[in-house]
Tab-separated table of C-alpha atoms and ligand atoms in Angstrom:
chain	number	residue	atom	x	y	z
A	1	UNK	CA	0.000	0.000	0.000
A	2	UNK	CA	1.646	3.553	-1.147
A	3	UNK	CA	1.158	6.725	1.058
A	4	UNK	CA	-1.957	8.223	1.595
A	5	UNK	CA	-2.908	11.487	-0.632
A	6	UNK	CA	-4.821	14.096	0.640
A	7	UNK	CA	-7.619	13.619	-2.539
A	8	UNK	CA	-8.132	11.083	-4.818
A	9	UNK	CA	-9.850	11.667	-7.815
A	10	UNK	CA	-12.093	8.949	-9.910
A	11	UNK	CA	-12.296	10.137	-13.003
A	12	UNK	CA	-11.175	12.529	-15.765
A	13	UNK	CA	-13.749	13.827	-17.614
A	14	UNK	CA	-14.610	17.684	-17.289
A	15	UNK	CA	-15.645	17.044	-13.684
A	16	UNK	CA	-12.806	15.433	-12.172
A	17	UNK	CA	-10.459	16.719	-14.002
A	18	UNK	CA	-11.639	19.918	-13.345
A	19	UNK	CA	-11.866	19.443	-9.052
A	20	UNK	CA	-8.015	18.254	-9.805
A	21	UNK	CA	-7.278	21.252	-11.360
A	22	UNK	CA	-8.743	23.523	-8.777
A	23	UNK	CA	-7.359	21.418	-5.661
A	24	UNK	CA	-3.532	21.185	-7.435
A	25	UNK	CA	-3.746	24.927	-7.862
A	26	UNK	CA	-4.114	25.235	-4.221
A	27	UNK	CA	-1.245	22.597	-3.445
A	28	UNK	CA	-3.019	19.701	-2.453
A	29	UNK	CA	-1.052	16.344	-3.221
A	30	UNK	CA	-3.877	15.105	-5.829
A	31	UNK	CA	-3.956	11.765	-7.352
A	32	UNK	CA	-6.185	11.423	-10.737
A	33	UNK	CA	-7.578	8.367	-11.889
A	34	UNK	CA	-9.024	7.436	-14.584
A	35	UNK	CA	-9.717	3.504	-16.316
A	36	UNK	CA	-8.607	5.033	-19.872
A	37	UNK	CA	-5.273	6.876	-21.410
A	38	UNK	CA	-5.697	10.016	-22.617
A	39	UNK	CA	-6.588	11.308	-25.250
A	40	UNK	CA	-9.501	9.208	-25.108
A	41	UNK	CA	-13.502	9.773	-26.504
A	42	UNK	CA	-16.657	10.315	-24.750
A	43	UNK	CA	-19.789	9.336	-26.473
A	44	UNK	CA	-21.307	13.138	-26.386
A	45	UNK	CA	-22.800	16.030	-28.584
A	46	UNK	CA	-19.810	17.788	-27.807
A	47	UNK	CA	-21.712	21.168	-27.609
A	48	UNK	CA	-19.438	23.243	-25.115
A	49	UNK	CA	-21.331	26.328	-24.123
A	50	UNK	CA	-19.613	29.545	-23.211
A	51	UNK	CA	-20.130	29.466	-19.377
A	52	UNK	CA	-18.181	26.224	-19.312
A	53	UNK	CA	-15.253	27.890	-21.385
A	54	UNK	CA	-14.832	30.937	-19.344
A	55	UNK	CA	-14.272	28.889	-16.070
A	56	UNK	CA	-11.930	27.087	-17.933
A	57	UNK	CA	-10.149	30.254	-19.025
A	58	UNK	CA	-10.521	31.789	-15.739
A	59	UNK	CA	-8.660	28.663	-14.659
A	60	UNK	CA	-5.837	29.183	-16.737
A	61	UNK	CA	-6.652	27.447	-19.926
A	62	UNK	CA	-7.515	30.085	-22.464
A	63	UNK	CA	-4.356	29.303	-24.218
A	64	UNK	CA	-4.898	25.990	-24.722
A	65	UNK	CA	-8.375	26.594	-25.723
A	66	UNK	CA	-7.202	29.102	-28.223
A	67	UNK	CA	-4.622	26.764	-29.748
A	68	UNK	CA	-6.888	23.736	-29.877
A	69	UNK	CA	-9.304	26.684	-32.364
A	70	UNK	CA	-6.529	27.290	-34.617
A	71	UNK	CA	-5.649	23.861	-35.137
A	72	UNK	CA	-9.348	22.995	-36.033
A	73	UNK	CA	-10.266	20.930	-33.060
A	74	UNK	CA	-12.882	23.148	-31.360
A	75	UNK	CA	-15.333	24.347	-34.133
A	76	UNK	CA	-16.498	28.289	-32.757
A	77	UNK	CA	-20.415	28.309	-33.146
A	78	UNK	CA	-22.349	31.602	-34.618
A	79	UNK	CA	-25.765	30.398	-32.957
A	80	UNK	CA	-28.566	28.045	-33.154
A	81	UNK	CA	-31.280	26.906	-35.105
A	82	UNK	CA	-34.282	25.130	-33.513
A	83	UNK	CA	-37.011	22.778	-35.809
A	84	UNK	CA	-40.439	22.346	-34.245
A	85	UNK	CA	-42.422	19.212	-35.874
A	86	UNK	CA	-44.547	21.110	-38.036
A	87	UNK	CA	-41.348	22.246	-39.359
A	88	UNK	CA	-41.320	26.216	-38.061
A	89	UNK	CA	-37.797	27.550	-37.301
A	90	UNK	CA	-36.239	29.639	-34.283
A	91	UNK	CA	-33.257	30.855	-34.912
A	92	UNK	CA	-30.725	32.391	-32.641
A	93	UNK	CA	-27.068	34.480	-33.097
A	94	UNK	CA	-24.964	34.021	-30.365
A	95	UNK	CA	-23.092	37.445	-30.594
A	96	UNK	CA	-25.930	39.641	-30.915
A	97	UNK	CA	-27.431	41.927	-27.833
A	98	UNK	CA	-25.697	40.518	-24.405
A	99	UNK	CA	-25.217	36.662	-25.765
A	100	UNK	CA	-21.758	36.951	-26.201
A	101	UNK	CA	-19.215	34.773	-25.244
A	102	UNK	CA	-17.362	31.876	-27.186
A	103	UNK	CA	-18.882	28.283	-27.404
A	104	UNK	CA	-17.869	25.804	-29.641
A	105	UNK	CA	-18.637	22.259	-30.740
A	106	UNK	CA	-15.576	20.799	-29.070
A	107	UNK	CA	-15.130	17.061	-29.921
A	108	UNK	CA	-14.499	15.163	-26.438
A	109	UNK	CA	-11.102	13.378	-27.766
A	110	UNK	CA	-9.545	16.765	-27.995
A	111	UNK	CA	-11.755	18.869	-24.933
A	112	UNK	CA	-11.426	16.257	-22.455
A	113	UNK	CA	-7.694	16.474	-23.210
A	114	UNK	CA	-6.884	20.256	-22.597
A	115	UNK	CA	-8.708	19.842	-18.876
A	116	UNK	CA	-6.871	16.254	-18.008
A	117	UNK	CA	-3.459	17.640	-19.338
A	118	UNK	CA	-3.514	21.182	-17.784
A	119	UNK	CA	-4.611	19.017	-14.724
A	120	UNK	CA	-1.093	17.298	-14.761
A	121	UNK	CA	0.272	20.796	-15.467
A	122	UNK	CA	-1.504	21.988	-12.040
A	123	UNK	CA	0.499	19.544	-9.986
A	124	UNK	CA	-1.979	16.594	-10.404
A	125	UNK	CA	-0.345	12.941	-10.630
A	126	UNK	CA	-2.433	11.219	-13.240
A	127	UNK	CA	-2.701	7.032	-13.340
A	128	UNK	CA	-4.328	5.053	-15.788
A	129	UNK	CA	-6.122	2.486	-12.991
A	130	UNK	CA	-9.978	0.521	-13.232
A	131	UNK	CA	-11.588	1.535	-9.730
A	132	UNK	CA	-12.981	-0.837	-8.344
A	133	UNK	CA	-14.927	0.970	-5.370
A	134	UNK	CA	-14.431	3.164	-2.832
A	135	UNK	CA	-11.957	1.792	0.030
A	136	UNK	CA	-14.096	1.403	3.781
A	137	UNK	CA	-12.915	1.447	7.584
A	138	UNK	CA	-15.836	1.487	9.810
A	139	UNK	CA	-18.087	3.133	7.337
A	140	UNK	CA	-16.093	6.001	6.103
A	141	UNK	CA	-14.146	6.276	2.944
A	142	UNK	CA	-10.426	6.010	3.176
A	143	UNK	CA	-9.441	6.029	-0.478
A	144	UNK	CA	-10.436	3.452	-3.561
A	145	UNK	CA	-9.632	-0.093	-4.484
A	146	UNK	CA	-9.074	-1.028	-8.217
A	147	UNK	CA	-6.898	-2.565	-10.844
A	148	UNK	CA	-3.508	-1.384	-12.472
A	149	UNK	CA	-1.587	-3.144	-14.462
A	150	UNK	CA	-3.793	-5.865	-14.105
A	151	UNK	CA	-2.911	-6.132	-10.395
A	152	UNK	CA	-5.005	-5.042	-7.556
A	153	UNK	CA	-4.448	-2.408	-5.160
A	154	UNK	CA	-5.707	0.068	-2.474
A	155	UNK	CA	-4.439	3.490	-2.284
A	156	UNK	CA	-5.510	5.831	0.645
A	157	UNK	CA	-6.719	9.393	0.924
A	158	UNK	CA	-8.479	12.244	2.945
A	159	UNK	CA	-11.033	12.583	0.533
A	160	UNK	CA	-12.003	10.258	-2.636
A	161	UNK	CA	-14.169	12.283	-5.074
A	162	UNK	CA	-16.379	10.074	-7.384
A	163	UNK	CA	-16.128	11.649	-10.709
A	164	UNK	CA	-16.669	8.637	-12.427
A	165	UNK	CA	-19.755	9.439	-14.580
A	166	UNK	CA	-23.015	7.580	-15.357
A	167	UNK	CA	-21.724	4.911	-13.908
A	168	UNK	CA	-19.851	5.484	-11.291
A	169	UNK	CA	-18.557	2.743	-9.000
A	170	UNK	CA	-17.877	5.142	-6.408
A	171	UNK	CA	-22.121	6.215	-6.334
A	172	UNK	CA	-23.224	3.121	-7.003
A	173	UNK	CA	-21.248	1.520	-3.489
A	174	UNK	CA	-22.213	4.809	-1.481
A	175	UNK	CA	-25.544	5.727	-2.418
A	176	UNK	CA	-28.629	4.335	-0.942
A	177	UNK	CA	-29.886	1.445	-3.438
A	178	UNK	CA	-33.451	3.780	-2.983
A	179	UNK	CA	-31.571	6.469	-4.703
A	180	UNK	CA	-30.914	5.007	-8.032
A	181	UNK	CA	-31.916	7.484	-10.746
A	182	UNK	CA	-35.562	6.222	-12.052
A	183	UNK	CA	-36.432	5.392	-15.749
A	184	UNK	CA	-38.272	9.512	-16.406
A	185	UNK	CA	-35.528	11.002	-14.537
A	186	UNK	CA	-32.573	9.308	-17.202
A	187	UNK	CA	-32.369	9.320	-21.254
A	188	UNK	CA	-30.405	7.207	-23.443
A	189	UNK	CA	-28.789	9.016	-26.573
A	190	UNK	CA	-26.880	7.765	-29.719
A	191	UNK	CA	-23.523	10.012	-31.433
A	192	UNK	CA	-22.006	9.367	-34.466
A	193	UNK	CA	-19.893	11.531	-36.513
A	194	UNK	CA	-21.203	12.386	-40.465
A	195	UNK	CA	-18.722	13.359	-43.062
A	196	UNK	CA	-20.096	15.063	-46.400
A	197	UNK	CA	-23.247	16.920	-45.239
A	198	UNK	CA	-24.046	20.499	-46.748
A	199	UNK	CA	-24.274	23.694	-45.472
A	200	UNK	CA	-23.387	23.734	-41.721
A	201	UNK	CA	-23.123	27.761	-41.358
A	202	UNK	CA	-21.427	27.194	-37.276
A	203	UNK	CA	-24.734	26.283	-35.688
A	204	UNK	CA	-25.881	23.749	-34.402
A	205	UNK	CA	-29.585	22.569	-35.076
A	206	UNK	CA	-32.063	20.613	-32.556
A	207	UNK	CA	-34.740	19.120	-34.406
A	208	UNK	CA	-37.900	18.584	-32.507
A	209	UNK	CA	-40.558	15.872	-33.871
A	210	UNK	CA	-43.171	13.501	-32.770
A	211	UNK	CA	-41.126	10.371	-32.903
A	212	UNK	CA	-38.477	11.252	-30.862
A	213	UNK	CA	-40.458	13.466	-27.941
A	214	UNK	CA	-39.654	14.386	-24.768
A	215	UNK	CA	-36.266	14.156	-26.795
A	216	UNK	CA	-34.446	15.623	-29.969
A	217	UNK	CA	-32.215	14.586	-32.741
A	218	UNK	CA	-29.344	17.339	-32.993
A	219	UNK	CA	-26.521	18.229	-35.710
A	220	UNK	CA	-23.748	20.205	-34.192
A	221	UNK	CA	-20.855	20.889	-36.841
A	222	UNK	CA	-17.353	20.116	-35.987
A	223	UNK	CA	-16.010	21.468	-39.340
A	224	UNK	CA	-17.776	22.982	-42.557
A	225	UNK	CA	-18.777	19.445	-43.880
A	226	UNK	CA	-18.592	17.601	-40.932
A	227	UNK	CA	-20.519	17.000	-37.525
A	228	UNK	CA	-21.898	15.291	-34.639
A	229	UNK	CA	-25.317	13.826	-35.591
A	230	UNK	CA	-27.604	12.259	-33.087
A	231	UNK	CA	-30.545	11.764	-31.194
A	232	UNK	CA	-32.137	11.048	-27.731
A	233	UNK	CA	-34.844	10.342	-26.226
A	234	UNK	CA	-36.595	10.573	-22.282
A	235	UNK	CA	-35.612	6.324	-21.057
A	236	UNK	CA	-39.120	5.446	-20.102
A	237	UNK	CA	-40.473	6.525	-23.373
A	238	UNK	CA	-38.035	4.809	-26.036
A	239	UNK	CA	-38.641	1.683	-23.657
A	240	UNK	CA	-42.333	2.411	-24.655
A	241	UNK	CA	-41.571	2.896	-28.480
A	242	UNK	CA	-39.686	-0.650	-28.710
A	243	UNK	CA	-37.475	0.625	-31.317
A	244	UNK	CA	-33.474	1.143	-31.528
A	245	UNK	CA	-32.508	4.324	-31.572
A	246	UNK	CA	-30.145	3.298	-34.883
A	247	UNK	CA	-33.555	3.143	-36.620
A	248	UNK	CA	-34.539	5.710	-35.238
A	249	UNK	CA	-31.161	7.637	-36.807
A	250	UNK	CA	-32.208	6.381	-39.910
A	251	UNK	CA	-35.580	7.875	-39.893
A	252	UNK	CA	-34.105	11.042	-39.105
A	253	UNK	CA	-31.626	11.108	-41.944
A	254	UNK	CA	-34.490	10.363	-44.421
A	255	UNK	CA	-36.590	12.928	-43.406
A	256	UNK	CA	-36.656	14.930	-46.664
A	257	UNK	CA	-34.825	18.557	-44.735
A	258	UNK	CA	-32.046	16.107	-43.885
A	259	UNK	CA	-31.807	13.821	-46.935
A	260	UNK	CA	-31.278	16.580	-49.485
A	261	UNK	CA	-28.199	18.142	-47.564
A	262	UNK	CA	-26.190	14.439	-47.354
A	263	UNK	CA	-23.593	14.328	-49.900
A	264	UNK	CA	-23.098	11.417	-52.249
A	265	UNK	CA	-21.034	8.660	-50.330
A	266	UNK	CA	-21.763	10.552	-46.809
A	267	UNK	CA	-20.491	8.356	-44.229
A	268	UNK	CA	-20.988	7.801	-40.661
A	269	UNK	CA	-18.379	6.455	-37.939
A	270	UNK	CA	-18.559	5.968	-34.280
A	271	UNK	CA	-21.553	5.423	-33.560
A	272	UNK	CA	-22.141	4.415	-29.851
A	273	UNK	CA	-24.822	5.304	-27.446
A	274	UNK	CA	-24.623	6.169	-23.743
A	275	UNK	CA	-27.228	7.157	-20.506
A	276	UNK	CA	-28.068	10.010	-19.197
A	277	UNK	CA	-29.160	10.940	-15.488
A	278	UNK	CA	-30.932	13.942	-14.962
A	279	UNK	CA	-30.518	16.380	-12.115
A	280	UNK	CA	-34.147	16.813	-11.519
A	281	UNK	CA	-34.595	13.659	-9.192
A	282	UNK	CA	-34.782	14.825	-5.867
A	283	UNK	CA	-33.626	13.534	-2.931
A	284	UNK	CA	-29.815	12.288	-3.874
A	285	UNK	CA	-27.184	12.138	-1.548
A	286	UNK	CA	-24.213	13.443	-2.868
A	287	UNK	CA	-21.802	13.893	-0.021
A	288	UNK	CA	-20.459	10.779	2.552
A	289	UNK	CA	-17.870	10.444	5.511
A	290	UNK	CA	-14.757	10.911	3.296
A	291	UNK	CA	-16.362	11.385	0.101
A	292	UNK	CA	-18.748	13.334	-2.616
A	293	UNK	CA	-19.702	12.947	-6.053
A	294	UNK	CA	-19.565	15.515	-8.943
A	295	UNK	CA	-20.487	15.818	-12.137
A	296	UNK	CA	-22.618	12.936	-14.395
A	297	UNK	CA	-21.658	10.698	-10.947
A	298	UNK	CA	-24.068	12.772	-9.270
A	299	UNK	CA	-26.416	12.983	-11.634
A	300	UNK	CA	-26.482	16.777	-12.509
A	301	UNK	CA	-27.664	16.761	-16.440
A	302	UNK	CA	-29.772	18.975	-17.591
A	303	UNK	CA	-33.430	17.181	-18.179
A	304	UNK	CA	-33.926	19.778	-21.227
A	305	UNK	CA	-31.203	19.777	-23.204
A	306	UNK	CA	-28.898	16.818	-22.313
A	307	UNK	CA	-26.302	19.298	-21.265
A	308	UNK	CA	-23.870	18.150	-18.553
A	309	UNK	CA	-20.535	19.305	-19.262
A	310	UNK	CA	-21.083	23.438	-17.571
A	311	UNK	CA	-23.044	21.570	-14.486
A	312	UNK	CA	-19.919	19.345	-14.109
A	313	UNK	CA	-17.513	22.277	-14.010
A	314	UNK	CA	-19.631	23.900	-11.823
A	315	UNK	CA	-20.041	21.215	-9.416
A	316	UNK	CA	-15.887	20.618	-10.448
A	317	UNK	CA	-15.792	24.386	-8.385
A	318	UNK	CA	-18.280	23.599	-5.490
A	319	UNK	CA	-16.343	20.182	-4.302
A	320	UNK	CA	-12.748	21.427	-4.630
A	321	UNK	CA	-14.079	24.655	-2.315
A	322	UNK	CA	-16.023	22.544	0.067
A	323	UNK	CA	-12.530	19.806	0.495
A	324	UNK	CA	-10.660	22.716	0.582
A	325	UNK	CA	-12.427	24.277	3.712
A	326	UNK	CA	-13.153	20.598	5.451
A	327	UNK	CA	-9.037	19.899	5.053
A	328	UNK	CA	-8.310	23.001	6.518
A	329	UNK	CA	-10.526	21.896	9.536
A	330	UNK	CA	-9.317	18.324	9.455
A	331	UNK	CA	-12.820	16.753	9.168
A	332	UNK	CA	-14.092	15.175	6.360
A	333	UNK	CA	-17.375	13.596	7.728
A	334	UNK	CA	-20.241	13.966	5.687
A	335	UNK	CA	-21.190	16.349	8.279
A	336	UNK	CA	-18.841	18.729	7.343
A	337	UNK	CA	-18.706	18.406	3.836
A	338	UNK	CA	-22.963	18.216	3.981
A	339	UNK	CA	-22.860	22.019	2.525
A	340	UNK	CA	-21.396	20.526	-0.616
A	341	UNK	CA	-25.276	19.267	-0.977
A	342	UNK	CA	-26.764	23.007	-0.426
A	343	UNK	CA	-24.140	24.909	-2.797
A	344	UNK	CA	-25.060	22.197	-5.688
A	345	UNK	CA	-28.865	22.611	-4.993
A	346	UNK	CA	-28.423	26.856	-4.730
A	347	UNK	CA	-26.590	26.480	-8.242
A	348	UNK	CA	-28.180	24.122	-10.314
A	349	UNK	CA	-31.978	23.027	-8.757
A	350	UNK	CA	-34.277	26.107	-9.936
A	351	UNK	CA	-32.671	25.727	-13.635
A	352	UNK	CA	-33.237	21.887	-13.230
A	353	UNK	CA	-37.004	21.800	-11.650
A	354	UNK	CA	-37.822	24.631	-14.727
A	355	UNK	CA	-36.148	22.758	-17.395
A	356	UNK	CA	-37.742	19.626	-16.317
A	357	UNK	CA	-41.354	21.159	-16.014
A	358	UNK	CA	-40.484	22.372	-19.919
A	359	UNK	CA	-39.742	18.747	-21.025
A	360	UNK	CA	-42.782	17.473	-19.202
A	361	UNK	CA	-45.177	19.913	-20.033
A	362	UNK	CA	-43.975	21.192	-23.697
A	363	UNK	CA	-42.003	18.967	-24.900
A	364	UNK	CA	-44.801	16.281	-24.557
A	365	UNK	CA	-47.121	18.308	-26.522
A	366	UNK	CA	-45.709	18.570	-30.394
A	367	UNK	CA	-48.502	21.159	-30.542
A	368	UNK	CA	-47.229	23.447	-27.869
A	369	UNK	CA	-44.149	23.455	-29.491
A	370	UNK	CA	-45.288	24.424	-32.747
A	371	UNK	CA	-46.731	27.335	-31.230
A	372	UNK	CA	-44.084	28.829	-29.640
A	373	UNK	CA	-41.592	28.094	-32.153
A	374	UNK	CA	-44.042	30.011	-34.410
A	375	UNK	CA	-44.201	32.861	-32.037
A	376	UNK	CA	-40.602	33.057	-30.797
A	377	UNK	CA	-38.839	33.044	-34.213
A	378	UNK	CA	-36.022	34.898	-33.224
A	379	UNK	CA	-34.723	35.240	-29.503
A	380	UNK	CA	-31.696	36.243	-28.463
A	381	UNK	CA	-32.863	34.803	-24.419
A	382	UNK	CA	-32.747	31.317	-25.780
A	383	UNK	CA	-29.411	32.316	-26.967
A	384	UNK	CA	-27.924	33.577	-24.096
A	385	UNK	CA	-29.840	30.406	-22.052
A	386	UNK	CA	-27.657	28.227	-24.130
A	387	UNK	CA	-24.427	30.353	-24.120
A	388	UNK	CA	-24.232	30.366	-20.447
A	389	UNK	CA	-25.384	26.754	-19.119
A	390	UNK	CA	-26.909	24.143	-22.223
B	1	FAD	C1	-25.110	11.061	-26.356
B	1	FAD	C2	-24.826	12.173	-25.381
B	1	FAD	C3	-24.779	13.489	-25.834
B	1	FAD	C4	-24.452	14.520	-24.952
B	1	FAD	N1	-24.300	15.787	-25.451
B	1	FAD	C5	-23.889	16.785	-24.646
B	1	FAD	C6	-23.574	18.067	-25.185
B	1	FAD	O1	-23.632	18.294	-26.394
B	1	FAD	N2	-23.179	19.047	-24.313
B	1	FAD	C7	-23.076	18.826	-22.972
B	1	FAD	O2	-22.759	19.757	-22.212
B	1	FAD	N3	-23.326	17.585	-22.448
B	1	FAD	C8	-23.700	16.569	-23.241
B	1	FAD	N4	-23.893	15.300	-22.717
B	1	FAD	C9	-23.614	15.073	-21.284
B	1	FAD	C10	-22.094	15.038	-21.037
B	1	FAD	O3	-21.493	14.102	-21.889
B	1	FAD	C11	-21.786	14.688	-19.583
B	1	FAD	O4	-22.608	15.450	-18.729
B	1	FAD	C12	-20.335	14.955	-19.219
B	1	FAD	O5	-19.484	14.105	-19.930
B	1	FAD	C13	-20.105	14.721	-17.711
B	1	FAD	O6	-18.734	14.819	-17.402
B	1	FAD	P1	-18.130	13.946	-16.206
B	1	FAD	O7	-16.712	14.360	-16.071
B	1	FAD	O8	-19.013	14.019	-15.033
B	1	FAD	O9	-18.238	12.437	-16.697
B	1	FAD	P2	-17.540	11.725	-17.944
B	1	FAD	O10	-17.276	12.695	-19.005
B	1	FAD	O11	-18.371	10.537	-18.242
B	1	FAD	O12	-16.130	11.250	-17.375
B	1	FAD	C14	-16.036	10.178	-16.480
B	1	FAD	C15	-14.634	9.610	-16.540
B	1	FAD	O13	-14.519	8.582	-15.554
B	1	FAD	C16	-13.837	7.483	-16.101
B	1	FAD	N5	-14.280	6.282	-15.373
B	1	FAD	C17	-15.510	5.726	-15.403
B	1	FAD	N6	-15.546	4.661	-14.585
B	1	FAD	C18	-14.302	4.540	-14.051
B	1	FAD	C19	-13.720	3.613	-13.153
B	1	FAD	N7	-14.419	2.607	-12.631
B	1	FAD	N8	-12.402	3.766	-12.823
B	1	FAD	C20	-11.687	4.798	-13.352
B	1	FAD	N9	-12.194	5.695	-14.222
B	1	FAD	C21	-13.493	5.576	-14.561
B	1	FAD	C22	-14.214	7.474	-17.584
B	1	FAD	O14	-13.231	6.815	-18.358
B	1	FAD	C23	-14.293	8.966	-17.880
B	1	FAD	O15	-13.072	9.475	-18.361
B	1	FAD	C24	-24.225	14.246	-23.567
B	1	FAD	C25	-24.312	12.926	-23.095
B	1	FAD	C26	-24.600	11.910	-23.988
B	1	FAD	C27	-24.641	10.484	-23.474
């Protein structure tokens, strides 16, 4: 068994690697894990919104950021465009009135990257190791078990943060089994990447129809004839529609709008599909005696949009302050570190409860939709909604 660190991280997607980042920074001895080398991908939209990119600047990454643009590996987006299933269009610039900001369709391979590298930069000691679950002494968390090099071992620390996404060993052995995310509180979503598609002006497009509601089948460019295509769909409904969502894909890409923009030999390559757990189920416990859980571990997606990348980063802020203050008091009980729970609720829950009473009550109701769309036409709030938190 090596020496004990003061935090272990699980994980090194934007949340994790993000809490390293902010706990290196303030010279903590902080040991990242995560089961895959990186670069690696993420089955996402990739859709980075501008909120999520200024924290990252204000961290100290704008010039990676800015270098990762000029080699062509974040695509900058101009605004939006949003289909309602009669087919009426709201359309939205990003830069006009107080939108601002930069967001950009930011291909996980290469985002997840500039966070996990500058994380290393910070201080961080990175490890490619399969956690197995949190490590236990009398209850409390004392640091994780796992696999490295195919051999097991235990490493200790003051504080193990589960940032482990959807499906997080660390939640799933701390976490009340009555707390498991239920089937209208999750989605499941399919990405692929399309090569030789027309006309994608740096927006990207949500597509709202009856087939795929509470849901939405996106295109969000990641070069001028290139993007990330895909669709998803509210879990207890596409169990209800006993279809795959590949079919579904297809339906989508023959839908005339679509069909006429592919190019001869289009193609289509990684295509993989993934869960998503909503932040609008109430109730979870997020903090334990030596642990918490941030990001898509905790469960903070938006139920509207998908978006989960600017709530991790966020929550990435909230747990690095909260360690910070309960290792400067030397207790890391859930008790202290309970707070953790009332700073993720003050940041996130209003936008969640909202977004989910939209998906409920409009998006359930093509005809509502229609309406609005119809109405709304341009809006440069919508803009500035997605801009700041997707
Ligand atoms: C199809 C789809 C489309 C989406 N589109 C968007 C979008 O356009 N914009 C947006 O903002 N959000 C989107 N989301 C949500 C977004 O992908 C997540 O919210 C975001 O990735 C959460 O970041 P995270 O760091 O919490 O988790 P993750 O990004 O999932 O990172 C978790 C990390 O933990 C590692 N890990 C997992 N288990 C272990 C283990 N046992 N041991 C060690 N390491 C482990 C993984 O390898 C991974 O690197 C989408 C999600 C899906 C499924």
């Amino acid at each position: 068994m090596e020496g004990e660190r003061d935090v272990i991280v699980v994980g090194a997607g934007p949340a994790g690697a993000t809490t390293a980042v902010y706990l290196a920074q303030q010279g903590y001895n902080v040991l990242l894990l995560d089961r895959h080398q990186f670069p690696r991908d993420k089955i996402c939209g990739d859709a980075v919104p501008a909120g999520a990119i200024e924290t990252l600047t204000q961290l100290g990454m704008g010039d990676k950021i800015k270098q990762a643009v000029a080699r062509g590996e974040l695509y900058p987006l101009q605004g939006m465009l949003l289909v309602s299933p009669k087919g009426y269009k709201l359309e939205a610039d990003f830069h006009k009135g107080k939108a601002g900001g930069d967001s950009y369709v930011a291909p996980r391979i290469y985002f997840d990257a500039i966070i996990q590298s500058y994380a290393i930069e910070a201080g961080a000691e990175f490890r490619q190791m399969q956690v197995t679950g949190p490590l236990l002494e009398n209850g409390r968390v004392v640091g994780v078990k796992g696999k490295e090099n195919g051999r097991s071992r235990d490493i200790r620390a003051k504080v193990v943060i589960g940032a482990d996404g959807v499906t997080s060993a660390i939640a799933r052995a701390l976490r009340p089994k009555a707390e498991q995310h239920v089937d209208k509180h999750r989605a499941v979503a399919l990405r692929a990447y399309i090569e030789g598609v027309e006309e994608l002006p740096g927006r990207v497009e949500f597509y709202l129809y009856n087939e795929i509601l509470p849901g939405y089948a996106w295109i969000f460019p990641t070069a001028p004839d290139r993007a990330n295509i895909g669709l998803g769909m509210r879990l207890d409904h596409f169990r209800a529609k006993k279809k795959s969502l590949e079919e579904m894909l297809n339906a989508f890409l023959a839908m005339p709008d679509i069909k006429k923009r592919l190019k001869n030999g289009y193609e289509l390559r990684d295509m993989a599909t993934w869960q998503l757990n909503f932040g609008s189920q109430k109730g979870m416990q997020h903090v334990f005696d030596g642990a918490l859980l941030v990001g898509d571990a905790a469960g903070f997606i938006n139920p509207l949009t998908g978006g989960g990348i600017h709530n991790s980063i966020v929550s990435a802020k909230l747990a690095a302050r909260t360690v910070h203050e309960s290792l400067q008091k030397g207790d890391v009980s859930r008790a202290a570190m309970q707070i953790y729970e009332r700073r993720c609720h003050n940041a996130m829950w209003s936008s969640m409860k909202r977004s989910y009473r939209f998906q409920t009550g409009l998006m359930s109701f093509p005809f509502l939709i229609d309406f609005f769309v119809k109405r709304m036409k341009a809006n440069s709030g919508l803009a500035k909604i997605f801009l700041t938190k997707l």
